[in-house]
Coordinates of C-alpha atoms in Angstrom, one line a residue:
Chain Z
G9 CA -71.5 50.3 23.1
Q10 CA -74.5 48.1 22.2
S11 CA -78.2 48.9 22.7
L12 CA -81.3 46.9 21.7
E13 CA -84.9 48.0 21.7
Q14 CA -87.9 45.7 21.7
P15 CA -91.5 46.1 22.8
S16 CA -92.1 45.4 26.5
E17 CA -95.3 43.4 26.1
V18 CA -97.3 41.7 23.4
T19 CA -100.6 39.9 23.7
A20 CA -102.1 37.4 21.2
V21 CA -104.6 34.6 21.1
E22 CA -103.9 30.9 20.7
G23 CA -103.4 29.8 17.1
A24 CA -102.5 33.3 16.0
I25 CA -99.2 34.7 14.6
V26 CA -97.1 37.2 16.5
Q27 CA -94.0 39.2 15.5
I28 CA -91.6 40.6 18.0
N29 CA -89.4 43.3 16.7
C30 CA -85.9 44.2 17.7
T31 CA -83.8 47.2 16.6
Y32 CA -80.2 47.5 17.6
Q33 CA -77.3 49.9 17.7
T34 CA -73.9 48.3 17.9
S35 CA -70.3 49.3 17.5
G36 CA -69.6 46.0 15.9
F37 CA -72.0 43.4 14.6
Y38 CA -71.7 39.7 14.4
G39 CA -75.4 38.6 14.4
L40 CA -78.7 38.6 16.2
S41 CA -79.8 36.0 18.7
W42 CA -83.2 35.2 20.3
Y43 CA -83.8 33.6 23.6
Q44 CA -86.9 32.5 25.4
Q45 CA -87.4 32.6 29.1
H46 CA -90.4 31.2 31.0
D47 CA -91.2 32.7 34.4
G48 CA -88.8 31.2 37.0
G49 CA -86.8 29.5 34.3
A50 CA -83.5 30.0 32.5
P51 CA -83.1 31.6 29.1
T52 CA -83.0 29.1 26.3
F53 CA -81.6 29.6 22.8
L54 CA -84.0 29.9 19.9
S55 CA -82.1 31.2 16.9
Y56 CA -79.1 33.1 15.6
N57 CA -79.0 35.1 12.4
A58 CA -75.6 36.2 11.1
L59 CA -76.8 36.9 7.6
D60 CA -79.8 38.8 6.2
G61 CA -82.9 36.8 5.6
L62 CA -85.3 34.5 7.3
E63 CA -84.4 31.4 9.3
E64 CA -87.2 29.0 10.1
T65 CA -87.2 26.4 12.8
G66 CA -90.6 24.8 13.2
R67 CA -93.2 27.3 14.4
F68 CA -90.5 29.9 15.1
S69 CA -88.8 32.0 12.4
S70 CA -86.2 34.8 12.8
F71 CA -85.4 37.5 10.4
L72 CA -82.5 39.9 10.1
S73 CA -81.8 43.0 8.0
R74 CA -78.3 44.3 8.7
S75 CA -78.8 47.4 6.6
D76 CA -81.8 48.4 8.7
S77 CA -80.3 47.2 12.0
Y78 CA -83.5 45.3 12.6
G79 CA -84.7 41.8 13.2
Y80 CA -87.8 40.1 14.3
L81 CA -88.9 36.8 15.8
L82 CA -92.1 35.3 14.3
L83 CA -94.1 32.8 16.2
Q84 CA -96.8 30.9 14.4
E85 CA -99.7 28.7 15.6
L86 CA -99.3 30.2 19.0
Q87 CA -99.8 27.8 22.0
M88 CA -100.4 28.6 25.6
K89 CA -96.9 27.3 26.4
D90 CA -95.4 30.1 24.3
S91 CA -96.3 32.6 27.0
A92 CA -92.9 33.7 28.1
S93 CA -90.4 36.5 27.8
Y94 CA -88.4 36.8 24.6
F95 CA -85.0 38.5 24.4
C96 CA -83.1 39.6 21.4
A97 CA -79.3 39.7 22.0
V98 CA -76.1 40.5 20.1
P99 CA -72.9 38.7 20.8
D100 CA -69.7 40.5 21.1
A101 CA -66.2 39.1 20.6
G102 CA -65.6 36.6 23.4
N103 CA -69.1 35.3 23.9
M104 CA -70.4 38.4 25.7
L105 CA -74.1 38.8 25.0
T106 CA -75.9 42.2 25.2
F107 CA -79.6 41.7 25.7
G108 CA -82.6 43.8 24.9
G109 CA -85.1 44.5 27.6
G110 CA -87.2 41.6 26.8
T111 CA -90.8 41.2 25.4
R112 CA -93.3 39.6 27.6
L113 CA -95.7 37.5 25.4
M114 CA -99.1 36.6 26.8
V115 CA -101.0 34.0 24.9
K116 CA -104.8 34.0 25.6
P117 CA -107.2 31.2 24.9
Chain F
K3 CA -75.1 15.5 28.1
A4 CA -75.9 17.0 31.4
G5 CA -76.9 20.7 31.3
V6 CA -75.4 23.6 33.1
T7 CA -75.7 23.3 36.9
Q8 CA -75.5 26.1 39.4
T9 CA -75.3 25.9 43.2
P10 CA -76.9 27.0 45.4
R11 CA -80.3 27.6 43.8
Y12 CA -81.4 30.1 46.5
L13 CA -79.4 32.2 48.9
I14 CA -80.3 34.7 51.6
K15 CA -77.5 37.0 52.9
T16 CA -77.4 40.3 54.8
R17 CA -75.7 43.5 53.7
G18 CA -72.0 43.5 54.1
Q19 CA -71.6 39.8 53.8
Q20 CA -69.9 38.1 50.9
V21 CA -71.2 35.2 48.7
T22 CA -69.7 32.6 46.3
L23 CA -71.8 31.1 43.6
S24 CA -70.7 28.0 41.6
C25 CA -71.3 26.9 38.0
S26 CA -70.5 23.7 36.3
P27 CA -70.7 24.0 32.5
I28 CA -71.7 21.4 30.0
S29 CA -68.9 18.9 29.5
G30 CA -66.5 20.0 26.9
H31 CA -67.5 23.7 27.0
R32 CA -64.6 25.9 27.8
S33 CA -66.4 29.3 27.9
V34 CA -68.4 30.2 30.9
S35 CA -70.2 33.5 31.2
W36 CA -72.1 35.1 34.1
Y37 CA -75.1 37.4 33.9
Q38 CA -77.2 39.3 36.5
Q39 CA -80.9 39.5 35.9
T40 CA -83.1 42.1 37.8
P41 CA -86.6 43.4 37.0
G42 CA -85.2 46.9 36.7
Q43 CA -81.9 46.4 34.7
G44 CA -82.8 43.2 32.8
L45 CA -80.1 40.8 31.8
Q46 CA -76.6 42.2 32.2
F47 CA -73.3 40.7 31.4
L48 CA -70.9 40.3 34.3
F49 CA -67.8 38.5 32.9
E50 CA -66.7 35.6 30.7
Y51 CA -64.0 33.0 31.3
F52 CA -62.3 30.9 28.7
S53 CA -59.7 28.3 29.6
E54 CA -59.2 29.9 33.0
T55 CA -58.7 33.4 31.7
Q56 CA -61.1 36.3 32.0
R57 CA -61.8 37.4 28.4
N58 CA -64.5 40.0 28.9
K59 CA -65.8 42.0 31.8
G60 CA -69.0 43.9 32.1
N61 CA -69.7 47.2 33.8
F62 CA -69.8 46.1 37.4
P63 CA -67.9 47.3 40.4
G64 CA -64.8 45.4 41.6
R65 CA -66.9 43.8 44.4
F66 CA -67.9 41.3 41.7
S67 CA -65.2 38.8 40.7
G68 CA -64.9 35.4 39.3
R69 CA -62.6 32.6 38.4
Q70 CA -62.5 29.5 36.4
F71 CA -60.8 26.2 37.2
S72 CA -58.9 23.8 35.0
N73 CA -62.0 21.6 34.7
S74 CA -64.0 24.7 33.4
R75 CA -66.1 25.0 36.5
S76 CA -66.5 28.6 37.5
E77 CA -67.2 30.6 40.6
M78 CA -68.3 34.1 41.1
N79 CA -67.9 36.1 44.3
V80 CA -69.6 39.2 45.5
S81 CA -68.1 41.0 48.5
T82 CA -69.6 43.6 50.7
L83 CA -73.2 42.8 49.6
E84 CA -75.6 45.6 49.0
L85 CA -79.4 45.5 48.8
G86 CA -79.2 46.2 45.1
D87 CA -77.2 43.0 44.5
S88 CA -80.5 41.0 45.0
A89 CA -80.9 39.3 41.7
L90 CA -81.0 36.1 39.7
Y91 CA -77.4 35.2 38.8
L92 CA -77.2 33.1 35.6
C93 CA -74.3 31.2 34.3
A94 CA -74.0 30.2 30.7
S95 CA -71.6 27.9 28.9
S96 CA -70.8 27.5 25.2
D97 CA -68.5 25.9 22.8
D98 CA -69.1 28.3 19.9
F99 CA -70.0 31.8 19.2
E100 CA -73.6 31.4 18.4
E101 CA -75.4 29.6 21.2
Q102 CA -75.1 29.8 25.0
F103 CA -76.6 27.3 27.3
F104 CA -77.9 28.8 30.6
G105 CA -78.1 27.2 34.0
P106 CA -81.2 27.5 36.2
G107 CA -79.6 30.4 38.1
T108 CA -79.0 31.3 41.7
R109 CA -81.6 33.5 43.3
L110 CA -79.7 35.8 45.7
T111 CA -81.7 37.9 48.3
V112 CA -79.8 40.5 50.3
L113 CA -81.5 41.7 53.4

């Protein structure tokens, strides 16, 4: 089976940098995805790491270490609109996603 | 391209009833997945359809079923509703392995 652990809540101030960690245990591993979900909204795709290293997309970056079964999402220059829940997820064969419990990020002025 | 659409957006049912939810994927996407989201259990995979065939099934009882039509539209059905079935049901479509596009969800309340 698959299991993913991430912190339940993180608080940061506007303009700061925050890192959301995710550790996983999987029977097979293809890569690590990150999704953002605002309250009342649908999850939206942020990034996918299949290989070790850092992937950068604007203010968001995602990192993967396959040897450590660990990844993180880095959010820079935090804005109020970044307040949301962030989920790490691992895809299985056939587009099945197993999600972590989600990290609720609160950005304060 | 239009996004993933789900109907209805909100639904109230009573215990013992059944419900059918509908999902229209992004044009060209052949894979449609369904997820249940609750505060207690988080986001859980229900099943995935690809070209009208169920490819994967999550750990849910047989009361939960689905199907996919030749135009890739998908429906899921829940029979004999229980209070614990109250949840946000999300549909996602994709055309590759890496990214799934989620619809706005159907909020089901079972009374």
